[in-house]
GROMACS .gro file of C-alpha atoms in nm:
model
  441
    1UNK     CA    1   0.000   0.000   0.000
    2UNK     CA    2   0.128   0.386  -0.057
    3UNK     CA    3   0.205   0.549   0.267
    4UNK     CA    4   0.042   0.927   0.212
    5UNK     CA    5   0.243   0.986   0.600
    6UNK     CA    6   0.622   1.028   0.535
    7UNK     CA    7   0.866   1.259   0.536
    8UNK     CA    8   1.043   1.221   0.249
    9UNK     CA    9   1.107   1.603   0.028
   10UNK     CA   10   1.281   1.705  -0.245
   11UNK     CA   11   1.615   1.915  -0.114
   12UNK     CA   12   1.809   1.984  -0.445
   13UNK     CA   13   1.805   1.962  -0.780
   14UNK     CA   14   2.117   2.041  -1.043
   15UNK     CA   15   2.159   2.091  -1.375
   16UNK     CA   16   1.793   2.306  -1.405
   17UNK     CA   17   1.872   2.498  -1.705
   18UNK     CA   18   1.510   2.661  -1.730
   19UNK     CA   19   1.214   2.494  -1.917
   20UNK     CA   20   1.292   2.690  -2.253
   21UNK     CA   21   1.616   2.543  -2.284
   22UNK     CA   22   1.695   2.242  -2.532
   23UNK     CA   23   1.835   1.911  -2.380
   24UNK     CA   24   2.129   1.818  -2.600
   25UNK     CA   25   2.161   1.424  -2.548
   26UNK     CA   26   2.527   1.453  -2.428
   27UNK     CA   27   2.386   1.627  -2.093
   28UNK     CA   28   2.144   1.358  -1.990
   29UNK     CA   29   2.268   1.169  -1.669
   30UNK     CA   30   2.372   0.797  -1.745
   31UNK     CA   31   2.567   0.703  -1.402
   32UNK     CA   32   2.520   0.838  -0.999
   33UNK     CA   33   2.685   0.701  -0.746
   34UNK     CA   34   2.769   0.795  -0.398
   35UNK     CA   35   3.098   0.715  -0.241
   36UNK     CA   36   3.154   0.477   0.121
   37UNK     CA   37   3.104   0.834   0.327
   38UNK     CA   38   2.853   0.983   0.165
   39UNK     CA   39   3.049   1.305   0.175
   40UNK     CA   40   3.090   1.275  -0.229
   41UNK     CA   41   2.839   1.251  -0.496
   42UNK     CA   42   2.916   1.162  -0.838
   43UNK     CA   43   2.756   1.153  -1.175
   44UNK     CA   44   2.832   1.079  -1.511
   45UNK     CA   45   2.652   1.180  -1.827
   46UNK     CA   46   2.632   1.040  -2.204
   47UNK     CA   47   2.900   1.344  -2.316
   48UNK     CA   48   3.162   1.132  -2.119
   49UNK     CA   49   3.159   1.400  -1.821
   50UNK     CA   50   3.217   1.277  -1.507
   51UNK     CA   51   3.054   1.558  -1.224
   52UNK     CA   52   3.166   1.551  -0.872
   53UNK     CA   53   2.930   1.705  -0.580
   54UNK     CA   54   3.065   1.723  -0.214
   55UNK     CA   55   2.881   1.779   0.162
   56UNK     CA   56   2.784   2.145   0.222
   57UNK     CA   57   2.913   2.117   0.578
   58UNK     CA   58   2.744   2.524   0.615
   59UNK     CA   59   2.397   2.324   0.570
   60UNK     CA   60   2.241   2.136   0.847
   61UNK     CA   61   2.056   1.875   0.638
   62UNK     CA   62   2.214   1.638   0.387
   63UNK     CA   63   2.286   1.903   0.144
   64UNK     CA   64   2.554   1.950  -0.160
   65UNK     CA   65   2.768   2.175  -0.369
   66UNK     CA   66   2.941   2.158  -0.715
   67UNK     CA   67   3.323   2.005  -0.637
   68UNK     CA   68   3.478   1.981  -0.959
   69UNK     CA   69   3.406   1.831  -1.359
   70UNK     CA   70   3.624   1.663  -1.605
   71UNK     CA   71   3.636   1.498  -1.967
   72UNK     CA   72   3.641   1.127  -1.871
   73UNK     CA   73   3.595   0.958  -2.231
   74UNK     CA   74   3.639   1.116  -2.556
   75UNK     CA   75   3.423   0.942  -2.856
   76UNK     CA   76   3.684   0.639  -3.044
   77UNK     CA   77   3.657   0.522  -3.335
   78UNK     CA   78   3.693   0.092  -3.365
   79UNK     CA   79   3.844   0.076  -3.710
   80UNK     CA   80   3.897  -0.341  -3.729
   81UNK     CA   81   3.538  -0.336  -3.661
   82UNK     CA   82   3.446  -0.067  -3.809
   83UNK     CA   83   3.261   0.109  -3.494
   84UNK     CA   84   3.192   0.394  -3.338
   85UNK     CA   85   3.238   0.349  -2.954
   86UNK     CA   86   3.023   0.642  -2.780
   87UNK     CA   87   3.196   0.828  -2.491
   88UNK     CA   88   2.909   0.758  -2.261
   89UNK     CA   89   2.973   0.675  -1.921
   90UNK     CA   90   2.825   0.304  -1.806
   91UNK     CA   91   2.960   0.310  -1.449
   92UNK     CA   92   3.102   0.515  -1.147
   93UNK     CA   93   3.273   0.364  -0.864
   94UNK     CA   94   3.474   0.491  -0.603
   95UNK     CA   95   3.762   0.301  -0.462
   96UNK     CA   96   3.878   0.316  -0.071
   97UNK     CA   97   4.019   0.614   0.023
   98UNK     CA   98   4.389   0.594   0.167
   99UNK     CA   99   4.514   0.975   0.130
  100UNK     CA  100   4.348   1.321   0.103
  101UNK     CA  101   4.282   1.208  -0.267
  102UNK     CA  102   4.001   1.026  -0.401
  103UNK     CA  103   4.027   0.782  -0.656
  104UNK     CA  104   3.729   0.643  -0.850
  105UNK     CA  105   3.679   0.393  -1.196
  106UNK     CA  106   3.474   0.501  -1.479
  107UNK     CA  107   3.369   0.305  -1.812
  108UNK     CA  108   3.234   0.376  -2.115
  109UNK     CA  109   3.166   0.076  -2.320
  110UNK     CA  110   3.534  -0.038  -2.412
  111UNK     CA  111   3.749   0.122  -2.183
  112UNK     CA  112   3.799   0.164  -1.779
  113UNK     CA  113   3.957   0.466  -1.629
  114UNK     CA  114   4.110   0.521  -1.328
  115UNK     CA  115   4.100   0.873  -1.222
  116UNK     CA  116   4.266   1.081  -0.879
  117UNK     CA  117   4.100   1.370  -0.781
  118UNK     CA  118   4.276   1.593  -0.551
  119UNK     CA  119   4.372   1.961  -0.432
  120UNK     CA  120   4.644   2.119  -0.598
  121UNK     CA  121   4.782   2.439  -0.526
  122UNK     CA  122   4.878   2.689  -0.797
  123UNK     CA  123   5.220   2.902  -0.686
  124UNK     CA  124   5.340   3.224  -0.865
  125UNK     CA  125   5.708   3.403  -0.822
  126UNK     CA  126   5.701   3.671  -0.575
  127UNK     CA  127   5.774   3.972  -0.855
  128UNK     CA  128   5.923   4.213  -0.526
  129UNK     CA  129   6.216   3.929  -0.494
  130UNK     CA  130   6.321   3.921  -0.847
  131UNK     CA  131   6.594   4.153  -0.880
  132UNK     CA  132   6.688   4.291  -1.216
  133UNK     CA  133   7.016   4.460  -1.174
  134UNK     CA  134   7.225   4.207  -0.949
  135UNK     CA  135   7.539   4.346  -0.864
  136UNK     CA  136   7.905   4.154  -0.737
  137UNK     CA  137   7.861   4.321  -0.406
  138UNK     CA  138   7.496   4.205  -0.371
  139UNK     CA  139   7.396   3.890  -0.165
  140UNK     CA  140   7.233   3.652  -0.371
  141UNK     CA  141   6.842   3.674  -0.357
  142UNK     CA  142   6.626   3.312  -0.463
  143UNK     CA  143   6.288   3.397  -0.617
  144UNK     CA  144   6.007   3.320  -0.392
  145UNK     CA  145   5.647   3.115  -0.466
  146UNK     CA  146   5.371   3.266  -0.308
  147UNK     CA  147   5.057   3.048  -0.299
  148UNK     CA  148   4.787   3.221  -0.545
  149UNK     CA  149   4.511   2.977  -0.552
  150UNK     CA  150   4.383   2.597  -0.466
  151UNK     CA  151   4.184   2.427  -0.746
  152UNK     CA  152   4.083   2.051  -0.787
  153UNK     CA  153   4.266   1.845  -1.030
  154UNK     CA  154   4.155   1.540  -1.181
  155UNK     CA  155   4.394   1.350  -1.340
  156UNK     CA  156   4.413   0.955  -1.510
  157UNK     CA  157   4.644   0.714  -1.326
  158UNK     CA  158   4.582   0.399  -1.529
  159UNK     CA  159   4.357   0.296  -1.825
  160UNK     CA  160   4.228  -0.038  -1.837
  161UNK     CA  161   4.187  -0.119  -2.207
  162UNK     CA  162   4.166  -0.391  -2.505
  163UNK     CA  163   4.013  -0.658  -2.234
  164UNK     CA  164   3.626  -0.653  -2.361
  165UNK     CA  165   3.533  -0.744  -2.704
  166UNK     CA  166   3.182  -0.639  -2.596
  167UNK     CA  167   2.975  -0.353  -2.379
  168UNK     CA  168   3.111  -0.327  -2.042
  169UNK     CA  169   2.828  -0.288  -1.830
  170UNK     CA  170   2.909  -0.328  -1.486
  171UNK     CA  171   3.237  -0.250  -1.261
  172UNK     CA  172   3.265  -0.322  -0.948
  173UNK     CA  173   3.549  -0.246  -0.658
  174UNK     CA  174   3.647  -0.543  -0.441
  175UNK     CA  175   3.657  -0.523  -0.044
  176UNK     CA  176   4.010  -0.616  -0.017
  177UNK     CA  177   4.089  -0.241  -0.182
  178UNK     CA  178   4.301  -0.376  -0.408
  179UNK     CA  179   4.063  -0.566  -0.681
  180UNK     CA  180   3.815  -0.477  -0.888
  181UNK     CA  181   3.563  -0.661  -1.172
  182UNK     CA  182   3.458  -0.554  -1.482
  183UNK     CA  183   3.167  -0.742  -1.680
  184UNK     CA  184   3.018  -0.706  -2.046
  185UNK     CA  185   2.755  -0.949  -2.193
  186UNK     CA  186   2.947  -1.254  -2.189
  187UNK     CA  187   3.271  -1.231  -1.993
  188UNK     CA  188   3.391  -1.084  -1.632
  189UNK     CA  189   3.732  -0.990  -1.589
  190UNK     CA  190   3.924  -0.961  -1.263
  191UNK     CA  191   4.186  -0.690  -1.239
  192UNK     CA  192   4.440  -0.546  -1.006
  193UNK     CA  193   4.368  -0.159  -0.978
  194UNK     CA  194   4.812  -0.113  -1.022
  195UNK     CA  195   4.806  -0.339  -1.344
  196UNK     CA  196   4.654  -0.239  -1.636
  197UNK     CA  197   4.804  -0.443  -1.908
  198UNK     CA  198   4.652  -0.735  -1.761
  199UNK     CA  199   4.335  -0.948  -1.614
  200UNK     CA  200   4.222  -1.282  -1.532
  201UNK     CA  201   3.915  -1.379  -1.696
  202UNK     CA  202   3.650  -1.553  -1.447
  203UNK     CA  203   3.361  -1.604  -1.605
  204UNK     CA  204   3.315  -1.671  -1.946
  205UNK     CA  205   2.951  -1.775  -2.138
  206UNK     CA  206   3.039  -1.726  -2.504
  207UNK     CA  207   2.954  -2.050  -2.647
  208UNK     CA  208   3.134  -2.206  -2.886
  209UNK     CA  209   2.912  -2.110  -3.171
  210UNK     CA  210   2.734  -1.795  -3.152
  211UNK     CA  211   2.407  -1.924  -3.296
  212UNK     CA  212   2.363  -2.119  -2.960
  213UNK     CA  213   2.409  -1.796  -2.778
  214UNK     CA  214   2.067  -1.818  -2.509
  215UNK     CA  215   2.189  -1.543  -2.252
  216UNK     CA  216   2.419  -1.298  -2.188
  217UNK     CA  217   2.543  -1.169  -1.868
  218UNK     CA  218   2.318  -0.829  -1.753
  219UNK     CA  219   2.487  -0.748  -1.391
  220UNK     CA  220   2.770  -0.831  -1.172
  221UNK     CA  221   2.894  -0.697  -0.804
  222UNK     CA  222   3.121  -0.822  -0.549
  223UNK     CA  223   3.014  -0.893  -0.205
  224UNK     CA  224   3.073  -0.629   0.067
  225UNK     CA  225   3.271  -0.825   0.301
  226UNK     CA  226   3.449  -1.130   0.146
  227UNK     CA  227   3.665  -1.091  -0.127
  228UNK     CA  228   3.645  -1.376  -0.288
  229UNK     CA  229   3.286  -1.414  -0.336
  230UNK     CA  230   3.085  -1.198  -0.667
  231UNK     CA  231   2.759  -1.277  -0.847
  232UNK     CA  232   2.645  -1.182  -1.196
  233UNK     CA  233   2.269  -1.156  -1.335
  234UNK     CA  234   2.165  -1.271  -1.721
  235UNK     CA  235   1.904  -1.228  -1.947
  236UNK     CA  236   1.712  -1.509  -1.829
  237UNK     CA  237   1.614  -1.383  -1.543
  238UNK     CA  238   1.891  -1.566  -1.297
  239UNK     CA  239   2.101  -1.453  -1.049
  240UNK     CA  240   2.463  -1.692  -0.969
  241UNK     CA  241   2.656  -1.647  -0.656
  242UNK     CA  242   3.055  -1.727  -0.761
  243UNK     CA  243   3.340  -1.835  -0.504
  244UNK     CA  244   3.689  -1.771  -0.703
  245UNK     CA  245   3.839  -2.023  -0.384
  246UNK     CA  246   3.642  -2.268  -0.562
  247UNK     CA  247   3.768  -2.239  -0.947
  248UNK     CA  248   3.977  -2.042  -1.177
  249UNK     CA  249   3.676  -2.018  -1.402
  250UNK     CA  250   3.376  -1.943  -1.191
  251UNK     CA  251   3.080  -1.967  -1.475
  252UNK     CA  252   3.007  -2.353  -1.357
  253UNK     CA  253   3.066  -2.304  -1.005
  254UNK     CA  254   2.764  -2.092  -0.851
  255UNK     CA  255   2.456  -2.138  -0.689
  256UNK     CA  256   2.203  -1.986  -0.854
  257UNK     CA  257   1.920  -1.759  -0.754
  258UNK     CA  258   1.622  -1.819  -0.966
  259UNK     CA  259   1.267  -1.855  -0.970
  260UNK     CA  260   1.053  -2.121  -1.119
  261UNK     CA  261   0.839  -1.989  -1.379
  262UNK     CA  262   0.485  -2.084  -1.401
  263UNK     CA  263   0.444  -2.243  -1.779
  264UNK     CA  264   0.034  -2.108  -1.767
  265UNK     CA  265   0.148  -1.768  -1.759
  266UNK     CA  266   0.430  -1.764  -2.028
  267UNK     CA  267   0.436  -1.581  -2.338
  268UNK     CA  268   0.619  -1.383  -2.597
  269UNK     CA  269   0.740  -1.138  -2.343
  270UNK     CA  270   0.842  -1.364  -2.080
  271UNK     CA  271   1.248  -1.416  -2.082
  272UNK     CA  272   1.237  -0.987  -2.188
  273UNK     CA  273   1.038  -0.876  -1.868
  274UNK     CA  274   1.200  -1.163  -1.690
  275UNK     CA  275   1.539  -1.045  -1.773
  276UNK     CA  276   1.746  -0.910  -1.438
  277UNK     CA  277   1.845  -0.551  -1.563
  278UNK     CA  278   2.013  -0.475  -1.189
  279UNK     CA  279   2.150  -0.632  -0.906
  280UNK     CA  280   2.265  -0.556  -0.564
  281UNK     CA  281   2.393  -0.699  -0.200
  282UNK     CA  282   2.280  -0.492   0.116
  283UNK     CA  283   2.545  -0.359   0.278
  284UNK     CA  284   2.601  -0.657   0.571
  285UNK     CA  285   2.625  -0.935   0.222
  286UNK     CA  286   2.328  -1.132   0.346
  287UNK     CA  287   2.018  -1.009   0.087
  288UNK     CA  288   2.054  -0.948  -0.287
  289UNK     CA  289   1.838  -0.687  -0.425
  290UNK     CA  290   1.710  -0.799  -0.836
  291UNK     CA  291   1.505  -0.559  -1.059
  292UNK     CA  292   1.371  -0.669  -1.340
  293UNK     CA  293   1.060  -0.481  -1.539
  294UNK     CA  294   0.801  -0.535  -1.380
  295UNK     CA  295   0.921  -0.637  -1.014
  296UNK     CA  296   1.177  -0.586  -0.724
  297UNK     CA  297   1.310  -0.882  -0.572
  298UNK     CA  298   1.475  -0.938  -0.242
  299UNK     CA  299   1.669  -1.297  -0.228
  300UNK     CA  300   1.815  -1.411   0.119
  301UNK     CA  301   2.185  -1.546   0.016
  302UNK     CA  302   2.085  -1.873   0.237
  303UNK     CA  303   1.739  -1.962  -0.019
  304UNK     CA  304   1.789  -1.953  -0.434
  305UNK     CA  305   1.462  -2.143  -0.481
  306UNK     CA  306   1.301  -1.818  -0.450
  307UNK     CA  307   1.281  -1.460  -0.324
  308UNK     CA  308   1.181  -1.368   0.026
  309UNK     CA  309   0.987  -1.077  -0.120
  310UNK     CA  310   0.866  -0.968  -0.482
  311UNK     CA  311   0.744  -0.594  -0.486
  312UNK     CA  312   0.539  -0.574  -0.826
  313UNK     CA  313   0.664  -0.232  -0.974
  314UNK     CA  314   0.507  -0.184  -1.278
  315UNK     CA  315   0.191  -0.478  -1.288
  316UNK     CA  316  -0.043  -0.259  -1.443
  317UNK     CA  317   0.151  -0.243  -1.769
  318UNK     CA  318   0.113  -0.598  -1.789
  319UNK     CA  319  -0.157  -0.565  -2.053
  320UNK     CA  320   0.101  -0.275  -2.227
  321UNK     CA  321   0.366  -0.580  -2.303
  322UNK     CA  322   0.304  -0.496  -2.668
  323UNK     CA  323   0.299  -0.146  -2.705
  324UNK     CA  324   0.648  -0.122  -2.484
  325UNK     CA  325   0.781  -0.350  -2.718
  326UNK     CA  326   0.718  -0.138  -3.005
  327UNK     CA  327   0.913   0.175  -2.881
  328UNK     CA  328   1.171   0.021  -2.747
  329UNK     CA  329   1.047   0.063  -2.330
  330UNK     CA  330   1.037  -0.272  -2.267
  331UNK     CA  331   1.417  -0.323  -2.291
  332UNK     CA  332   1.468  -0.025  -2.059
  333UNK     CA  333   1.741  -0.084  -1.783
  334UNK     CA  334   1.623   0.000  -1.412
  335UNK     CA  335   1.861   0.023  -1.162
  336UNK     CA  336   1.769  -0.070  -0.773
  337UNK     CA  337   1.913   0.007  -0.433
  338UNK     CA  338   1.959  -0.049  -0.088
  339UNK     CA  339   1.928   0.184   0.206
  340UNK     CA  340   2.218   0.159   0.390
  341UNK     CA  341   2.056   0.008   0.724
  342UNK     CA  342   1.888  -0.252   0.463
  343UNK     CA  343   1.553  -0.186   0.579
  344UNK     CA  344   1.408  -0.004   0.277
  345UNK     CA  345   1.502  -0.029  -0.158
  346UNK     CA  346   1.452   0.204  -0.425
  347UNK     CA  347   1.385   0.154  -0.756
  348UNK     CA  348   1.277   0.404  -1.076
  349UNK     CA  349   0.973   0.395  -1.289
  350UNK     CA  350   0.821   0.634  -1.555
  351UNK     CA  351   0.669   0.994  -1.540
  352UNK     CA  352   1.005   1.080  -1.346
  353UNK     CA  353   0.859   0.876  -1.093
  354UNK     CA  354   1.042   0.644  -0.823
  355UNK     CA  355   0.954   0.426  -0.516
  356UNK     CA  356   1.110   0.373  -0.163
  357UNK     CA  357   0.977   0.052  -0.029
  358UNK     CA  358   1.015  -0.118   0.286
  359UNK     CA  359   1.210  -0.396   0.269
  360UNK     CA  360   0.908  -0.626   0.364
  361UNK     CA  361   0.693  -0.454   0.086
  362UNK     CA  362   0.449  -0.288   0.312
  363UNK     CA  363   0.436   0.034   0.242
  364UNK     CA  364   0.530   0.227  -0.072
  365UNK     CA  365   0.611   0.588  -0.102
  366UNK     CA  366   0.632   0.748  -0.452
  367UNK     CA  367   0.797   1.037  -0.531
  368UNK     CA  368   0.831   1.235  -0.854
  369UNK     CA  369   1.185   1.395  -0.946
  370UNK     CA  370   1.042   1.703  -1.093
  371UNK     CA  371   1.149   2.049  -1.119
  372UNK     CA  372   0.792   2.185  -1.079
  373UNK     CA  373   0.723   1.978  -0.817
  374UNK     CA  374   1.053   2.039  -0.679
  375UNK     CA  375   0.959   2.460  -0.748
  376UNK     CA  376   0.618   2.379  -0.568
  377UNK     CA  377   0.774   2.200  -0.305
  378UNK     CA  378   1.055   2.481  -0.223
  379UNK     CA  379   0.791   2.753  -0.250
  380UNK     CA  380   0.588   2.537   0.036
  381UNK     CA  381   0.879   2.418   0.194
  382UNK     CA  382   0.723   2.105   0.249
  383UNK     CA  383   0.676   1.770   0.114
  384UNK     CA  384   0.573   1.678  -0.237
  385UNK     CA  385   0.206   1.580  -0.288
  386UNK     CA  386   0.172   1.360  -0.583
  387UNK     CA  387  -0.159   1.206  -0.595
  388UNK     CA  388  -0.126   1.111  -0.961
  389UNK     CA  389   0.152   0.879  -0.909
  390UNK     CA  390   0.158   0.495  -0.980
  391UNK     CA  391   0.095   0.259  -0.705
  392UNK     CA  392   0.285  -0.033  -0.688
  393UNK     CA  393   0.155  -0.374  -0.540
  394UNK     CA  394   0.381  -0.567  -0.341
  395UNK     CA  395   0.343  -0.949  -0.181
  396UNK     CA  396   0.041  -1.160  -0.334
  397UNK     CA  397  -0.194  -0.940  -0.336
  398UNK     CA  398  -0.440  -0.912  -0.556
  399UNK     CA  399  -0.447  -0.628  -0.815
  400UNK     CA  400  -0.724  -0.352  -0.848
  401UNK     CA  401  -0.770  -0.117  -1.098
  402UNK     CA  402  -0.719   0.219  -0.836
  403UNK     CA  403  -0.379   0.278  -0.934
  404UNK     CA  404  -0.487   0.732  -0.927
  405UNK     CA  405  -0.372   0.757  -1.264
  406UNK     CA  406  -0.470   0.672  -1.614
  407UNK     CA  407  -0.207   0.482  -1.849
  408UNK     CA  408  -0.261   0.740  -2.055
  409UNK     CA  409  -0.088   0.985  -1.891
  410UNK     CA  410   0.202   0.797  -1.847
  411UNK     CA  411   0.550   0.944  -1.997
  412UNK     CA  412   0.735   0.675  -2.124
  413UNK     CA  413   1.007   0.922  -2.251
  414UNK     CA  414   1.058   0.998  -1.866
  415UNK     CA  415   1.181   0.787  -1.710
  416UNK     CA  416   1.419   0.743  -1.373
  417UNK     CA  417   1.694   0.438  -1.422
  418UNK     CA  418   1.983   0.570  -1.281
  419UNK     CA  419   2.021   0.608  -0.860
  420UNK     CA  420   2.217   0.593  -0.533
  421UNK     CA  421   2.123   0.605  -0.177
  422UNK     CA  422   2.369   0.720   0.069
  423UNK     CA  423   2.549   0.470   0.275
  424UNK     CA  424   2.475   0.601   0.647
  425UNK     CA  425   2.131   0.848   0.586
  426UNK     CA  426   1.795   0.863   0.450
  427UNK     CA  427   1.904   1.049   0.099
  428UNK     CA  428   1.828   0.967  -0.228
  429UNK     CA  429   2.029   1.098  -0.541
  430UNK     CA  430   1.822   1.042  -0.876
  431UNK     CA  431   1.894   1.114  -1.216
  432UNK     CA  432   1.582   1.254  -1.461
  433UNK     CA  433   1.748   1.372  -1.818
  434UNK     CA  434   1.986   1.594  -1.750
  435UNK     CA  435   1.865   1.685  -1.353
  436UNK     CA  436   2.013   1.557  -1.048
  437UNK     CA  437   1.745   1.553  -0.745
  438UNK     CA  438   1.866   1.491  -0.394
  439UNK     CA  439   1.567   1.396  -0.134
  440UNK     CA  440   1.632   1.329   0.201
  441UNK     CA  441   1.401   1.224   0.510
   0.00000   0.00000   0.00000
């Protein structure tokens, strides 16, 4: 059921360059990701821009303020295949921090950068101790630096190349600090974040004839706490749990998270809406977090028969199946998250519109990231009201038709895929177009 009593509002929201202003496709928002502190915010965008956002420590609440940008990716040009490889960034993540720097991985769809971004302070010679007419009987006088200015620099320490023959779509940094995976559709690779002439490939699907090809890989994240344990998602809907102490090759060695599907209620659409477009572990390792199109799903790592909960996002477009498929929406790639106390998830869904849900589906609460609403809101200075929003269903229950809003009025062109939740609070960072919105409790 909706909750109508929370306390969740819209705080923030970048990038608002007015309503008469054209969207150019490089500025829409394809990556946002929050770092282990929460102090840092970053985002990514389809011009290969990576944006950085830090903790306004003057504001009380959970607020931010522009840190620095930089040119990540640059478009490339494939010329053995003949292919133009967009600069879009797939994926932000940060890695530990040891120093007063931060370091943090970005991909486009061939190629992983590492990138340190840190203060750097800009000196000039002290004109009053540069003398022009030095004489024998003179003491010698050394030019001085005088500090002028600090300014963030962002600069790239290694580049991870020549390792994917297809889209990477998923990085992700190992606990150990030292490790990180990168997956595309049929192959993960393990790296060392000091090498980058070389990885170890650990899984590996491509058959031997591409004609057989049945699924490719959709998702993949390593566990929070043990190092040696990752899992990857595919298009059919499954979810495998690796151990790389158990084989060099892990594609054969998992236990797999996946639910039975009932042959009454299969059709065309099936293994498309069925396919896992996002995956997750809560921060203590022991749930996984699955979105697919139409539902959440919340696995305990101890049961892969099936999931402890199913939250059913988008049911009512059950009877849509065909039209989606048509323009394309039905392939759309939701991403999901965990709070970081791993009591409630978040998801995205259309109109703008996302949903926080408790982790035992009980009680929805939709929000809209818009900049009216957001306008409205900070006029108010309270909550958003959204009465026209979807309403999910979540458990078994049965569906009604009161969902406050006609399918008709839903704006499949906007759309929220791309989130984070902070690691420690009750904030939300959400991506609509070319808009960040930050909510917070």
């Amino acid at each position: 059921m909706a909750d109508e009593h929370h306390d969740w509002r819209c705080a923030q929201c970048f990038g608002d360059k007015g309503d008469t202003d054209d969207i150019t496709d490089a500025d829409l928002i394809t990556a946002v990701e929050f770092d282990a502190t929460g102090d840092y915010l970053a985002t990514g965008d389809r011009g290969g821009r990576i944006v950085l956002f830090e903790r306004n420590e003057d504001k009380q609440a959970c607020e931010y303020k522009f840190h620095t940008e930089f040119q990540s990716h640059e478009a490339e040009f494939d010329y053995l295949k003949s292919l133009e490889i967009e600069e879009k960034i797939n994926k932000i993540k940060w890695c530990k921090r040891q120093s007063s720097a931060h370091f943090l991985l970005s991909t486009n769809d061939k190629t992983i950068k590492l990138w340190k971004v840190f203060e750097k302070s800009l000196k000039v010679v002290a004109e009053s101790h540069l003398d022009t007419s030095p004489t024998p009987d003179s003491p010698l006088r050394i030019p001085k630096l005088l500090h002028r200015d600090t300014i963030i620099a962002a600069v790239p320490r290694r580049t991870f190349a020549n390792a994917h023959t297809y889209h990477i779509n998923s990085i992700s940094t190992n606990s150990d600090g030292e490790t990180y995976l990168s997956g595309d559709d049929l192959r993960i690779n393990l790296w060392n974040l000091d090498i980058s002439d070389q990885s170890f490939n650990i899984v590996d699907i491509k058959p031997a004839n591409m004609e057989e090809l049945t699924e490719v890989i959709t998702a993949a994240e390593f566990h929070p706490i043990h190092c040696n344990m990752f899992m990857y998602s595919s298009s059919k809907g499954a979810i495998k749990l690796s151990d790389m102490r158990a084989s060099a090759l892990c594609d054969q060695n998992a236990k797999v998270f996946e639910e039975v599907e009932d042959p009454a209620s299969r059709s065309f659409f099936s293994e498309i809406i069925s396919s896992v477009s996002d995956v997750q572990f809560s921060q203590d390792g022991r749930y996984i977090l699955s979105r697919d199109y139409l539902t959440l799903k919340i696995w305990d790592i101890n049961m892969d028969n099936r999931p402890v909960q199913t939250i059913y996002i988008h049911d009512q477009l059950r009877n849509r199946l065909c039209d989606l498929y048509e323009n394309d929406c039905i392939f759309d790639k939701f991403e999901c998250t965990f709070s970081g106390d791993g009591k409630s998830v978040m998801t995205g869904s259309y109109s703008n519109a996302f949903h926080i849900y408790d982790s035992e589906g009980k009680t929805d609460i939709p929000l809209q990231a818009d900049k009216s609403a957001f306008k409205a809101s900070a006029r108010s200075g309270g909550k958003q009201k959204l009465p026209a929003l979807a309403k999910g269903r979540t458990g078994e229950q049965p569906m009604s038709n009161g969902y406050g809003f006609s399918l008709d009025d839903l704006d499949f062109s906007r759309k929220i895929l791309h989130a984070s939740w902070h690691p420690q609070e009750n904030t939300v960072a959400v991506a609509a177009a070319n808009n960040l919105f930050v909510f917070n409790e």
